[in-house]
PDB file of C-alpha atoms and ligand atoms in Angstrom:
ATOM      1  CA  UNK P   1       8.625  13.375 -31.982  1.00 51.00           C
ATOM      2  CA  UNK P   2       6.373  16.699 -32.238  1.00 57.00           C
ATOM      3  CA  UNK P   3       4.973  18.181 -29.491  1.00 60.00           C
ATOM      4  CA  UNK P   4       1.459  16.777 -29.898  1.00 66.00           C
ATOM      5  CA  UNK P   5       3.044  13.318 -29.765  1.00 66.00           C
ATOM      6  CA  UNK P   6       4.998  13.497 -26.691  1.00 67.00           C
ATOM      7  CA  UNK P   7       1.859  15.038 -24.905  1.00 68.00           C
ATOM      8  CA  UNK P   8       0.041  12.127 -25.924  1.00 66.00           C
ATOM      9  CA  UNK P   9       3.008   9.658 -24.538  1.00 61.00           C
ATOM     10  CA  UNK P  10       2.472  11.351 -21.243  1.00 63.00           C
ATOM     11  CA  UNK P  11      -1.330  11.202 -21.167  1.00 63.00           C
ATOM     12  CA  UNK P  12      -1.282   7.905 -21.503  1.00 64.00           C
ATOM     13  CA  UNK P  13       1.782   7.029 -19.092  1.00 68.00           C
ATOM     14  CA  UNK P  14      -0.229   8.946 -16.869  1.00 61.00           C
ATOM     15  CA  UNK P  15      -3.513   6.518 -17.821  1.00 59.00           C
ATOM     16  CA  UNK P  16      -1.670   3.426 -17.567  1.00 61.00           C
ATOM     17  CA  UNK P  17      -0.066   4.694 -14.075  1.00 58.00           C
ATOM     18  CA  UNK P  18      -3.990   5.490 -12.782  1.00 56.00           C
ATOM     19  CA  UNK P  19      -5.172   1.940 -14.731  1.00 59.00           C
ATOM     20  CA  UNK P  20      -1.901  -0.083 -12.612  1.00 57.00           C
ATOM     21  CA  UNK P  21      -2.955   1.803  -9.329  1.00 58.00           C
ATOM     22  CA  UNK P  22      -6.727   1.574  -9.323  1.00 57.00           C
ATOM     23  CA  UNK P  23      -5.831  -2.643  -9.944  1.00 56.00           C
ATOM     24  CA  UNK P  24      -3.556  -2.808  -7.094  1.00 56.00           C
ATOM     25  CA  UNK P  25      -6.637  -1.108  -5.009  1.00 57.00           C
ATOM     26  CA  UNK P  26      -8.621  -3.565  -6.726  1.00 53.00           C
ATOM     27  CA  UNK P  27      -6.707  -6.264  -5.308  1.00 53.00           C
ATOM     28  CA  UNK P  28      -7.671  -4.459  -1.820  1.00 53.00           C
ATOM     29  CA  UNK P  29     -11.367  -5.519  -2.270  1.00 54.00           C
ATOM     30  CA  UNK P  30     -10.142  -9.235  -1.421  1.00 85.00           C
ATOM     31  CA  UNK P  31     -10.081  -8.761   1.995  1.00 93.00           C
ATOM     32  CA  UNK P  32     -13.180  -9.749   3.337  1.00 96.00           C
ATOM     33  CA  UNK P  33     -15.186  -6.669   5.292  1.00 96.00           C
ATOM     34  CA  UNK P  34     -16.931  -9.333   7.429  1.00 96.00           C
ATOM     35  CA  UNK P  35     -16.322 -13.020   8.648  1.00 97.00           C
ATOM     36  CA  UNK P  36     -18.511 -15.530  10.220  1.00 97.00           C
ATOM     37  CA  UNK P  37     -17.861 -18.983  11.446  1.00 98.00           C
ATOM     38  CA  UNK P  38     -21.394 -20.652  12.313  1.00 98.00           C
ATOM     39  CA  UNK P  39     -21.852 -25.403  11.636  1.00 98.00           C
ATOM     40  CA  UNK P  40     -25.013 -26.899  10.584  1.00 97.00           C
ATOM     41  CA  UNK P  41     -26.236 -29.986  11.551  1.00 98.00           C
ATOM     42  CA  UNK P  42     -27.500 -32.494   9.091  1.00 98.00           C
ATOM     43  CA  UNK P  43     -29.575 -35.566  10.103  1.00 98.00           C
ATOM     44  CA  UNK P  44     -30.771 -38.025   7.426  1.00 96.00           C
ATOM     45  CA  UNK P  45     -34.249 -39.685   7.781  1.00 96.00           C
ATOM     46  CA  UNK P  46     -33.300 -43.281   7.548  1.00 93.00           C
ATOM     47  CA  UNK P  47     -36.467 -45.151   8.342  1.00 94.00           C
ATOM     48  CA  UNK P  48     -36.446 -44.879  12.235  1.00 94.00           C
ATOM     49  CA  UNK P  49     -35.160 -41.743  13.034  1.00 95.00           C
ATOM     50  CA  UNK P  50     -38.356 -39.307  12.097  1.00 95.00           C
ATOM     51  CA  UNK P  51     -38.334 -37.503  15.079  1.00 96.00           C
ATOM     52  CA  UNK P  52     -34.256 -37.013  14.772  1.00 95.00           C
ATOM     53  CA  UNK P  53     -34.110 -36.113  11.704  1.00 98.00           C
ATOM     54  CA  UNK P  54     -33.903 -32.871   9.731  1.00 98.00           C
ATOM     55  CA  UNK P  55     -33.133 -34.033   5.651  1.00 98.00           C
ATOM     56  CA  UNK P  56     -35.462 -36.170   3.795  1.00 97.00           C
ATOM     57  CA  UNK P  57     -34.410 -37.749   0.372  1.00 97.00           C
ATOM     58  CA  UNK P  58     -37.085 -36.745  -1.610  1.00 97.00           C
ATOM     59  CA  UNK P  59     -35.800 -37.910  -5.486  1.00 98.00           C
ATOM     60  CA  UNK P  60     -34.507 -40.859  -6.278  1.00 97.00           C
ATOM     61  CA  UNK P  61     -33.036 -42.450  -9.723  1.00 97.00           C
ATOM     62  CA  UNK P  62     -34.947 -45.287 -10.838  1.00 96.00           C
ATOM     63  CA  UNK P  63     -34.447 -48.566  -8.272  1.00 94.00           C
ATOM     64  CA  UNK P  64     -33.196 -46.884  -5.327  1.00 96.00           C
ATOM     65  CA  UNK P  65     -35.712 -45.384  -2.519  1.00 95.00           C
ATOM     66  CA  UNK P  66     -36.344 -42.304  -0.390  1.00 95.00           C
ATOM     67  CA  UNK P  67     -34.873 -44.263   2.477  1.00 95.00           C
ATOM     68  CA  UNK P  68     -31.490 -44.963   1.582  1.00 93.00           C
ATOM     69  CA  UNK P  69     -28.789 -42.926  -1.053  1.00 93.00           C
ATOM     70  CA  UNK P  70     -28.474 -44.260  -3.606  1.00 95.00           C
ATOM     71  CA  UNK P  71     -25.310 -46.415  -5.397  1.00 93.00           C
ATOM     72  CA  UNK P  72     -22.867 -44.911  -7.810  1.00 93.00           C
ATOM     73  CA  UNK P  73     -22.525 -41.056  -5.563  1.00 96.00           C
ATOM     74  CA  UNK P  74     -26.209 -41.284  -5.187  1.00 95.00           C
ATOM     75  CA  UNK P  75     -26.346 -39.755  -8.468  1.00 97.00           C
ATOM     76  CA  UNK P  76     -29.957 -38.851  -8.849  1.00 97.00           C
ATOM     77  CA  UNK P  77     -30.778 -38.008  -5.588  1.00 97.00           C
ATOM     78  CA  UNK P  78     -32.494 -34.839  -3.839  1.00 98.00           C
ATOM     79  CA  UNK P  79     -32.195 -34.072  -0.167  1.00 97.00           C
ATOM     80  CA  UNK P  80     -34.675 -31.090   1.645  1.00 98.00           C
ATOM     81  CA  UNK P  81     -33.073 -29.753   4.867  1.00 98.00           C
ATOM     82  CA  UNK P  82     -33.857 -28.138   7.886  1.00 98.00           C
ATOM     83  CA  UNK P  83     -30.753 -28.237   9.830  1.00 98.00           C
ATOM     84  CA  UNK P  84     -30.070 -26.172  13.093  1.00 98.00           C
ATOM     85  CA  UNK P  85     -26.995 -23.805  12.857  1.00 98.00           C
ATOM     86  CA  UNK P  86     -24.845 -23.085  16.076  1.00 98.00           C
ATOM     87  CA  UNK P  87     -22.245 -21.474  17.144  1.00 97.00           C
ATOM     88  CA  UNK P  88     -20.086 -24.132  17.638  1.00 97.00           C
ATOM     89  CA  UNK P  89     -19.685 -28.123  16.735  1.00 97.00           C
ATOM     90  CA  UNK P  90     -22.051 -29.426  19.145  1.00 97.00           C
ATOM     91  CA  UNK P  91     -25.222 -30.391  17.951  1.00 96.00           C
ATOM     92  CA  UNK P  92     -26.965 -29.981  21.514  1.00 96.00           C
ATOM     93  CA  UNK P  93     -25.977 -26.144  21.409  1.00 97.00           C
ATOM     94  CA  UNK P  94     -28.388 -23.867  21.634  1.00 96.00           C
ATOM     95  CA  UNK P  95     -29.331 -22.995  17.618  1.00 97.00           C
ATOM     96  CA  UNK P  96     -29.007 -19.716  16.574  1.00 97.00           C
ATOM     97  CA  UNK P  97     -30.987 -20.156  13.238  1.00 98.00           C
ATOM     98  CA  UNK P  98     -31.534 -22.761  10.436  1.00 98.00           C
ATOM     99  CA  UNK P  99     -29.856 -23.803   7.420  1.00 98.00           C
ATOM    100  CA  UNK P 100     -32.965 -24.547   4.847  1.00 98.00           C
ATOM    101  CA  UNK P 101     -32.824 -25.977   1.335  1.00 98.00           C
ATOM    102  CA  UNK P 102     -31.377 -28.981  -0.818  1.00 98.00           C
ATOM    103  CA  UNK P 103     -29.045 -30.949  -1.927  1.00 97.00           C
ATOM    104  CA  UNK P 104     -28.617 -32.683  -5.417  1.00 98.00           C
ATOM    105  CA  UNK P 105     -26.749 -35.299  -5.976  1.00 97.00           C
ATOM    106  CA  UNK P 106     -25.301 -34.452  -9.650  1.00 97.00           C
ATOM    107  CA  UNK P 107     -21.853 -36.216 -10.510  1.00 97.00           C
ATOM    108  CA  UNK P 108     -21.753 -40.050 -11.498  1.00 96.00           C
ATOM    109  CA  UNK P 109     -18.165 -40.622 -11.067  1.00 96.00           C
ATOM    110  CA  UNK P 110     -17.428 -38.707  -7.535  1.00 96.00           C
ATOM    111  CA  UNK P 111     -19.311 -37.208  -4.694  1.00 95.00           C
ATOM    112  CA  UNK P 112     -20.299 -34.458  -5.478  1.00 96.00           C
ATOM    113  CA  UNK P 113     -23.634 -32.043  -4.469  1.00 97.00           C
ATOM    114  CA  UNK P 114     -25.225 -28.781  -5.750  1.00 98.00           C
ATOM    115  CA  UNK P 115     -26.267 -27.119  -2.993  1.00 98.00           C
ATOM    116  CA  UNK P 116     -28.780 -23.808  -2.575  1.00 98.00           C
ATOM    117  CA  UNK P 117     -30.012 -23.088   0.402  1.00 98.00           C
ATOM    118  CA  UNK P 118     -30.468 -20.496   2.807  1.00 98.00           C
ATOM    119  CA  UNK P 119     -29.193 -19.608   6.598  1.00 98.00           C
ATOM    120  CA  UNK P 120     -31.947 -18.012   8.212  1.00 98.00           C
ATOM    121  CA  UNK P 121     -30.145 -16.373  11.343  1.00 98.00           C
ATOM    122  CA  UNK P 122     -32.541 -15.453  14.414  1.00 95.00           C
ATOM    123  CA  UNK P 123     -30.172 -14.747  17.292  1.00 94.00           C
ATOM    124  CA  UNK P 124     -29.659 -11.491  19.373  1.00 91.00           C
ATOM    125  CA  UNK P 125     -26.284 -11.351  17.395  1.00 93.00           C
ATOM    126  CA  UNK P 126     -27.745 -11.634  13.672  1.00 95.00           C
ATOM    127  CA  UNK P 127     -31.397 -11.336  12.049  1.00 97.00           C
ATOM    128  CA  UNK P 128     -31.529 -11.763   8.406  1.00 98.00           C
ATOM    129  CA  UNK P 129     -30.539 -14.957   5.977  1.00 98.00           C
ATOM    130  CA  UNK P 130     -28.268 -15.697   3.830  1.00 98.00           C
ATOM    131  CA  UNK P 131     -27.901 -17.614   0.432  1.00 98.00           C
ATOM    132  CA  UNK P 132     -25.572 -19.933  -0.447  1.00 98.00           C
ATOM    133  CA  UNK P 133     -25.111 -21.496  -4.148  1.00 98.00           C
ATOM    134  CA  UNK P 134     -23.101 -23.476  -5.662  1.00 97.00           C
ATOM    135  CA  UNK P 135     -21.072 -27.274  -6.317  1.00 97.00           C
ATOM    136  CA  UNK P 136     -19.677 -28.643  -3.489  1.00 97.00           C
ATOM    137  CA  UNK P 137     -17.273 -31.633  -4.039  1.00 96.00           C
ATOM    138  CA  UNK P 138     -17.886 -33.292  -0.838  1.00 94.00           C
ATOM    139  CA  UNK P 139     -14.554 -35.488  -0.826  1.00 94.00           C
ATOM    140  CA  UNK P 140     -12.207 -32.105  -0.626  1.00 96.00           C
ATOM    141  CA  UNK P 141     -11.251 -30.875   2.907  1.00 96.00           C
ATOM    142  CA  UNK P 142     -12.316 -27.451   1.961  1.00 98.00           C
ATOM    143  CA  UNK P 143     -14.527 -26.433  -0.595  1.00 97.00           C
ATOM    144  CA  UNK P 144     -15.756 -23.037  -1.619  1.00 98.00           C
ATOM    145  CA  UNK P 145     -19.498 -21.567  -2.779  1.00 98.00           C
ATOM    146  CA  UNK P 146     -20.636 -18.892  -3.484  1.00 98.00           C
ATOM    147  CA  UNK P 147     -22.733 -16.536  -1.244  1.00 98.00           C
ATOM    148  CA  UNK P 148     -25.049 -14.657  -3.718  1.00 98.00           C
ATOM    149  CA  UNK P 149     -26.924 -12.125  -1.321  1.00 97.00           C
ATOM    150  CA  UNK P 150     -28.514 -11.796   1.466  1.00 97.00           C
ATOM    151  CA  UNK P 151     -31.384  -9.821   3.570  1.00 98.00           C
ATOM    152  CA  UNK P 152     -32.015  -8.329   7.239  1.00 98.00           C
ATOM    153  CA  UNK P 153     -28.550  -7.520   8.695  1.00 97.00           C
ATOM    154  CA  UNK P 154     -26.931  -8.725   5.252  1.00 98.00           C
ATOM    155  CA  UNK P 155     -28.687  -6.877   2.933  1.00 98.00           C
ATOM    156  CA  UNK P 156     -27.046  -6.449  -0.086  1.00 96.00           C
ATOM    157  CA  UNK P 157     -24.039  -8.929   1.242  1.00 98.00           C
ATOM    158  CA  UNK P 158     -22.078 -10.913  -1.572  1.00 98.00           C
ATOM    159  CA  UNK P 159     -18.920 -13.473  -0.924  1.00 98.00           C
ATOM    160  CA  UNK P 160     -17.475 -16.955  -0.210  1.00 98.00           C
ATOM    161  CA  UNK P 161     -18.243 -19.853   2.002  1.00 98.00           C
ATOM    162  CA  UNK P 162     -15.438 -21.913   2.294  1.00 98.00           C
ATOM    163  CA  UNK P 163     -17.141 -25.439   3.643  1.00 98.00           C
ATOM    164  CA  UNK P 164     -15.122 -28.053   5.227  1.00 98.00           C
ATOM    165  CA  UNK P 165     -16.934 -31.352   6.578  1.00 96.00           C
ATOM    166  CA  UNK P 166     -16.346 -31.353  10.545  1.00 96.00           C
ATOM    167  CA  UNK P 167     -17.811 -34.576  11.012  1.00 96.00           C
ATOM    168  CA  UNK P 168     -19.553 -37.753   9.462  1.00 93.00           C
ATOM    169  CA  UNK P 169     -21.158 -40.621  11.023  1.00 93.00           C
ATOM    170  CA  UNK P 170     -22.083 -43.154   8.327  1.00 87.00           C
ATOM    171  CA  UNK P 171     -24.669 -42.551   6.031  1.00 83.00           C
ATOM    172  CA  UNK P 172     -27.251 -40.113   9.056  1.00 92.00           C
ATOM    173  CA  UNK P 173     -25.337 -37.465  10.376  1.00 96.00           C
ATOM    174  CA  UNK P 174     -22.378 -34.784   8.557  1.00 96.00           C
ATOM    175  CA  UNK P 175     -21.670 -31.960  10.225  1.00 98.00           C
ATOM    176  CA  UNK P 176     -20.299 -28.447   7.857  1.00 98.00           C
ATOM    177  CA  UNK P 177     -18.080 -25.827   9.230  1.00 98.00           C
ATOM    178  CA  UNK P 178     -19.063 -22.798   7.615  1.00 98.00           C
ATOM    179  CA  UNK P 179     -16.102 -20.154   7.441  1.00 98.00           C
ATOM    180  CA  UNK P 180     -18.349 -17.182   5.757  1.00 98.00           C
ATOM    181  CA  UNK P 181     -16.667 -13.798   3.973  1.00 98.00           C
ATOM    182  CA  UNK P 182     -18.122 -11.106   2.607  1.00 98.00           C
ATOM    183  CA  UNK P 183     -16.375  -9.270   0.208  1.00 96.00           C
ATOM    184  CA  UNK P 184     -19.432  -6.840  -0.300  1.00 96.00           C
ATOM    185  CA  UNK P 185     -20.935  -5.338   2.532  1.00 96.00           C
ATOM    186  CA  UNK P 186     -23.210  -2.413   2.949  1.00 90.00           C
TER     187      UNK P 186
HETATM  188  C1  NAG N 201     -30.102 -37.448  17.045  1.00 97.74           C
HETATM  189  O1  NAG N 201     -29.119 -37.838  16.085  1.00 97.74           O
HETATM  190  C2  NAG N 201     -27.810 -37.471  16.394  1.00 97.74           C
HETATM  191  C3  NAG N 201     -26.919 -37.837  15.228  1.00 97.74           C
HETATM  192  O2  NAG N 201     -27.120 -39.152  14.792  1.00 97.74           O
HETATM  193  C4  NAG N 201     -27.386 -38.094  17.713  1.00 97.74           C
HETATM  194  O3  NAG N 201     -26.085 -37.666  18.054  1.00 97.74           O
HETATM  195  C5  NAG N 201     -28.347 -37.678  18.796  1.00 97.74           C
HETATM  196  O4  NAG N 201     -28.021 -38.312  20.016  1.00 97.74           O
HETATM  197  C6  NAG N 201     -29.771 -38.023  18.399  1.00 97.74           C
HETATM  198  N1  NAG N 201     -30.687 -37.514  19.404  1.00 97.74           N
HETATM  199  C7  NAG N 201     -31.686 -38.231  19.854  1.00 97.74           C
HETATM  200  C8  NAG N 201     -32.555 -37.559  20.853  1.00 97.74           C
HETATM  201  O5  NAG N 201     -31.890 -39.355  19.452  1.00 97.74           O
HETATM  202  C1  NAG N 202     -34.338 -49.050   0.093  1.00 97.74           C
HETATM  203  O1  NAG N 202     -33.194 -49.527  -0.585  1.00 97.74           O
HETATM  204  C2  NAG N 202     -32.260 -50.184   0.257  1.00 97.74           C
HETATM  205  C3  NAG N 202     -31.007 -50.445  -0.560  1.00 97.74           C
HETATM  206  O2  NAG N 202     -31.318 -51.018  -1.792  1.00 97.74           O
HETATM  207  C4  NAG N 202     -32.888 -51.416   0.845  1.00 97.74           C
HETATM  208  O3  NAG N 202     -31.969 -52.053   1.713  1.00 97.74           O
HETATM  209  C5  NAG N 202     -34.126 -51.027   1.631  1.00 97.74           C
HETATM  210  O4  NAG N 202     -34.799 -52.157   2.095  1.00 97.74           O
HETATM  211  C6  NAG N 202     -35.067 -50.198   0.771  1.00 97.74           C
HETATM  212  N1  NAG N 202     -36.109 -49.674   1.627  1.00 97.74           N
HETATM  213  C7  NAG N 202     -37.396 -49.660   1.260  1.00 97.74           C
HETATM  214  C8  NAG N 202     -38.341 -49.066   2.261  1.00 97.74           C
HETATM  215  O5  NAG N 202     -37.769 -50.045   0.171  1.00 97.74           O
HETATM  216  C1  NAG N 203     -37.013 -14.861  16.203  1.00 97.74           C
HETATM  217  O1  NAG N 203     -36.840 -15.178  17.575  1.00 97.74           O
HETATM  218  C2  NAG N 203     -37.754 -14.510  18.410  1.00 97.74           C
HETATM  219  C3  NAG N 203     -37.370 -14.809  19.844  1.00 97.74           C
HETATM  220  O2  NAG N 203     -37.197 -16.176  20.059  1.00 97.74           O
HETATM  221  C4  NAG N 203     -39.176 -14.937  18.056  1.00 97.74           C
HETATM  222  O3  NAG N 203     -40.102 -14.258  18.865  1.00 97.74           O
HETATM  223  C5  NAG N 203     -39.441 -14.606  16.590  1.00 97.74           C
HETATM  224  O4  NAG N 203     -40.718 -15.091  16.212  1.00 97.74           O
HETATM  225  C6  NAG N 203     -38.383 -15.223  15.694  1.00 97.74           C
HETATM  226  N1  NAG N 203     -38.560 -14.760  14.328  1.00 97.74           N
HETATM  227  C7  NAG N 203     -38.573 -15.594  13.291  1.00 97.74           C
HETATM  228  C8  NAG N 203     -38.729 -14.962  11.962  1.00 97.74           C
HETATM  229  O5  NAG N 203     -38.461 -16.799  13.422  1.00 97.74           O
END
Protein backbone atom coordinates (compact mmCIF):
# COMPACT_ATOMS: atom_id res chain seq x y z
CA UNK A 1 0.00 0.00 0.00
CA UNK A 2 1.81 3.48 -0.88
CA UNK A 3 1.60 6.23 1.15
CA UNK A 4 -1.08 8.09 -0.80
CA UNK A 5 -3.28 5.02 -0.33
CA UNK A 6 -3.14 4.53 3.28
CA UNK A 7 -3.83 8.37 3.73
CA UNK A 8 -6.80 7.91 1.79
CA UNK A 9 -7.90 4.68 4.06
CA UNK A 10 -7.71 7.03 6.97
CA UNK A 11 -9.61 9.94 5.43
CA UNK A 12 -12.25 8.02 4.86
CA UNK A 13 -12.27 5.89 8.24
CA UNK A 14 -12.26 9.18 9.58
CA UNK A 15 -15.52 10.15 7.14
CA UNK A 16 -17.33 7.11 7.86
CA UNK A 17 -16.56 7.61 11.80
CA UNK A 18 -18.09 11.51 11.40
CA UNK A 19 -21.03 9.92 8.83
CA UNK A 20 -21.84 6.92 11.94
CA UNK A 21 -21.72 9.77 14.63
CA UNK A 22 -23.65 12.60 13.04
CA UNK A 23 -26.58 9.43 12.48
CA UNK A 24 -26.51 8.43 15.99
CA UNK A 25 -27.13 12.41 16.75
CA UNK A 26 -29.59 12.10 14.15
CA UNK A 27 -31.38 9.58 15.99
CA UNK A 28 -31.35 12.38 18.90
CA UNK A 29 -33.81 14.56 16.86
CA UNK A 30 -36.60 11.85 17.81
CA UNK A 31 -37.18 13.12 20.96
CA UNK A 32 -39.84 15.42 20.80
CA UNK A 33 -38.77 19.26 22.00
CA UNK A 34 -42.43 19.84 22.97
CA UNK A 35 -45.60 17.74 24.00
CA UNK A 36 -49.17 18.58 24.29
CA UNK A 37 -52.12 16.58 25.36
CA UNK A 38 -55.40 18.71 24.52
CA UNK A 39 -59.39 16.29 23.30
CA UNK A 40 -61.79 17.62 20.90
CA UNK A 41 -65.22 17.21 20.99
CA UNK A 42 -67.18 16.08 18.01
CA UNK A 43 -71.00 16.36 17.79
CA UNK A 44 -72.82 15.14 14.65
CA UNK A 45 -75.92 17.07 13.38
CA UNK A 46 -78.42 14.31 13.24
CA UNK A 47 -81.69 16.02 12.47
CA UNK A 48 -82.60 17.35 16.03
CA UNK A 49 -79.62 18.28 17.56
CA UNK A 50 -78.78 21.81 15.60
CA UNK A 51 -78.14 23.69 18.46
CA UNK A 52 -75.76 20.67 19.93
CA UNK A 53 -74.03 20.10 17.30
CA UNK A 54 -70.64 21.09 15.89
CA UNK A 55 -70.05 18.60 12.41
CA UNK A 56 -72.37 18.69 9.58
CA UNK A 57 -72.19 15.96 6.78
CA UNK A 58 -72.00 17.99 3.96
CA UNK A 59 -71.24 15.16 0.89
CA UNK A 60 -72.87 12.30 0.45
CA UNK A 61 -72.51 9.23 -2.20
CA UNK A 62 -75.43 8.85 -4.25
CA UNK A 63 -78.70 7.47 -2.01
CA UNK A 64 -77.59 8.31 1.32
CA UNK A 65 -78.33 11.96 2.94
CA UNK A 66 -76.67 14.77 4.88
CA UNK A 67 -78.47 13.44 7.91
CA UNK A 68 -77.23 10.14 8.45
CA UNK A 69 -73.50 8.32 7.38
CA UNK A 70 -73.72 6.57 5.08
CA UNK A 71 -73.53 2.37 4.59
CA UNK A 72 -70.43 0.53 3.56
CA UNK A 73 -67.71 3.04 6.08
CA UNK A 74 -69.72 5.92 4.86
CA UNK A 75 -67.53 5.84 1.97
CA UNK A 76 -68.33 9.04 0.20
CA UNK A 77 -68.97 11.14 2.88
CA UNK A 78 -67.63 14.74 4.03
CA UNK A 79 -67.93 16.05 7.54
CA UNK A 80 -67.12 20.16 8.41
CA UNK A 81 -66.22 20.63 12.11
CA UNK A 82 -66.12 23.04 14.66
CA UNK A 83 -65.34 21.16 17.70
CA UNK A 84 -64.26 22.75 21.12
CA UNK A 85 -60.79 21.55 22.40
CA UNK A 86 -60.14 21.25 26.27
CA UNK A 87 -57.91 20.42 28.47
CA UNK A 88 -59.28 17.44 29.58
CA UNK A 89 -62.17 14.69 28.57
CA UNK A 90 -65.06 16.58 29.65
CA UNK A 91 -66.98 18.17 27.16
CA UNK A 92 -68.50 20.85 29.69
CA UNK A 93 -64.80 22.12 30.35
CA UNK A 94 -64.08 25.31 29.75
CA UNK A 95 -62.60 25.28 25.80
CA UNK A 96 -59.40 26.48 25.28
CA UNK A 97 -59.70 26.77 21.40
CA UNK A 98 -61.30 24.92 18.41
CA UNK A 99 -60.51 22.12 16.29
CA UNK A 100 -61.81 23.35 12.60
CA UNK A 101 -61.90 21.39 9.35
CA UNK A 102 -63.11 17.97 7.74
CA UNK A 103 -63.35 14.73 7.54
CA UNK A 104 -63.57 12.39 4.41
CA UNK A 105 -64.73 9.34 4.45
CA UNK A 106 -62.27 7.53 1.81
CA UNK A 107 -61.89 3.61 2.31
CA UNK A 108 -64.76 1.16 1.12
CA UNK A 109 -63.71 -1.83 2.96
CA UNK A 110 -62.81 -0.28 6.63
CA UNK A 111 -63.26 2.88 8.54
CA UNK A 112 -61.19 4.90 7.67
CA UNK A 113 -61.01 9.13 7.40
CA UNK A 114 -58.64 11.74 5.87
CA UNK A 115 -58.55 14.31 8.07
CA UNK A 116 -57.06 18.19 7.70
CA UNK A 117 -57.91 20.46 9.94
CA UNK A 118 -56.66 22.96 12.15
CA UNK A 119 -56.45 23.62 16.19
CA UNK A 120 -56.86 27.13 16.64
CA UNK A 121 -55.59 27.57 20.37
CA UNK A 122 -56.83 30.89 22.23
CA UNK A 123 -55.99 30.31 25.89
CA UNK A 124 -53.65 32.31 28.27
CA UNK A 125 -51.39 29.13 27.90
CA UNK A 126 -51.20 28.98 23.90
CA UNK A 127 -52.16 31.50 20.94
CA UNK A 128 -51.50 30.25 17.55
CA UNK A 129 -53.00 26.99 15.48
CA UNK A 130 -51.94 24.16 14.42
CA UNK A 131 -52.37 21.78 11.33
CA UNK A 132 -52.97 18.44 11.30
CA UNK A 133 -52.97 16.09 8.01
CA UNK A 134 -53.25 12.98 7.30
CA UNK A 135 -55.29 9.13 7.22
CA UNK A 136 -56.63 8.17 10.24
CA UNK A 137 -57.85 4.50 10.48
CA UNK A 138 -60.47 5.07 12.97
CA UNK A 139 -60.77 1.28 14.18
CA UNK A 140 -56.91 1.34 15.64
CA UNK A 141 -56.49 2.34 19.34
CA UNK A 142 -53.84 4.74 18.35
CA UNK A 143 -53.25 6.23 15.20
CA UNK A 144 -50.68 8.72 14.06
CA UNK A 145 -50.84 12.08 11.58
CA UNK A 146 -48.92 14.20 10.71
CA UNK A 147 -48.58 17.81 12.07
CA UNK A 148 -47.35 19.88 9.03
CA UNK A 149 -46.81 23.45 10.64
CA UNK A 150 -48.09 25.73 12.53
CA UNK A 151 -48.39 29.69 13.41
CA UNK A 152 -48.51 32.13 16.59
CA UNK A 153 -46.66 30.30 19.43
CA UNK A 154 -45.91 27.32 16.88
CA UNK A 155 -44.49 28.98 14.22
CA UNK A 156 -42.48 27.00 12.21
CA UNK A 157 -43.56 23.71 14.45
CA UNK A 158 -43.48 20.24 12.54
CA UNK A 159 -44.35 16.58 14.22
CA UNK A 160 -46.80 13.79 15.16
CA UNK A 161 -50.24 13.50 16.58
CA UNK A 162 -50.75 10.28 17.84
CA UNK A 163 -54.88 10.12 18.03
CA UNK A 164 -56.60 7.61 20.08
CA UNK A 165 -60.60 7.66 20.25
CA UNK A 166 -61.50 8.42 24.08
CA UNK A 167 -65.01 7.97 23.61
CA UNK A 168 -68.01 7.13 21.20
CA UNK A 169 -71.61 7.32 21.69
CA UNK A 170 -73.36 5.84 18.64
CA UNK A 171 -73.37 7.48 15.54
CA UNK A 172 -73.42 11.75 17.41
CA UNK A 173 -70.71 12.10 19.64
CA UNK A 174 -66.57 10.67 19.46
CA UNK A 175 -64.37 12.16 21.52
CA UNK A 176 -60.10 12.26 20.26
CA UNK A 177 -57.29 12.36 22.66
CA UNK A 178 -54.73 14.28 21.06
CA UNK A 179 -51.10 13.34 22.37
CA UNK A 180 -49.16 16.19 20.17
CA UNK A 181 -45.03 16.15 19.56
CA UNK A 182 -43.04 18.33 17.96
CA UNK A 183 -39.99 17.21 16.68
CA UNK A 184 -39.22 20.77 15.16
CA UNK A 185 -39.50 23.63 17.23
CA UNK A 186 -38.23 27.12 16.91
C1 LIG B 1 -74.87 17.89 23.68
O1 LIG B 1 -74.46 16.61 23.19
C2 LIG B 1 -73.64 15.88 24.05
C3 LIG B 1 -73.19 14.63 23.33
O2 LIG B 1 -74.25 13.94 22.74
C4 LIG B 1 -74.35 15.62 25.36
O3 LIG B 1 -73.49 14.94 26.25
C5 LIG B 1 -74.77 16.93 25.98
O4 LIG B 1 -75.51 16.71 27.16
C6 LIG B 1 -75.60 17.73 24.99
N1 LIG B 1 -75.89 19.03 25.57
C7 LIG B 1 -77.09 19.57 25.49
C8 LIG B 1 -77.22 20.92 26.09
O5 LIG B 1 -78.00 18.99 24.94
C1 LIG C 1 -81.53 9.70 5.55
O1 LIG C 1 -81.20 8.34 5.38
C2 LIG C 1 -81.56 7.51 6.47
C3 LIG C 1 -80.96 6.14 6.23
O2 LIG C 1 -81.22 5.69 4.94
C4 LIG C 1 -83.06 7.52 6.63
O3 LIG C 1 -83.42 6.72 7.74
C5 LIG C 1 -83.54 8.94 6.86
O4 LIG C 1 -84.93 9.00 6.90
C6 LIG C 1 -83.02 9.86 5.76
N1 LIG C 1 -83.32 11.22 6.15
C7 LIG C 1 -83.79 12.12 5.28
C8 LIG C 1 -84.03 13.49 5.84
O5 LIG C 1 -83.97 11.87 4.11
C1 LIG D 1 -58.93 35.26 22.04
O1 LIG D 1 -59.52 35.38 23.32
C2 LIG D 1 -59.63 36.71 23.76
C3 LIG D 1 -60.13 36.69 25.19
O2 LIG D 1 -61.25 35.88 25.33
C4 LIG D 1 -60.54 37.48 22.80
O3 LIG D 1 -60.64 38.82 23.21
C5 LIG D 1 -59.95 37.42 21.40
O4 LIG D 1 -60.84 38.04 20.48
C6 LIG D 1 -59.72 35.98 20.97
N1 LIG D 1 -59.01 35.95 19.71
C7 LIG D 1 -59.41 35.19 18.69
C8 LIG D 1 -58.56 35.24 17.48
O5 LIG D 1 -60.40 34.49 18.75
Amino acid sequence: MGGRTREYCILFSFLTLLALSSAFQGKKQYKPCKRLVLYFHDIIYNGKNAANATSAIVAAPEGANLTILAGQFHFGNIAVFDDPITLDNNLHSKPVGRAQGLYVYDTKNTFTAWLGFAFVLNSTDHQGTINFLGADPILAKRRDISIVGGTGDFFMHRGVATIMTDAFEGEVYFRLRVHIKFYECW
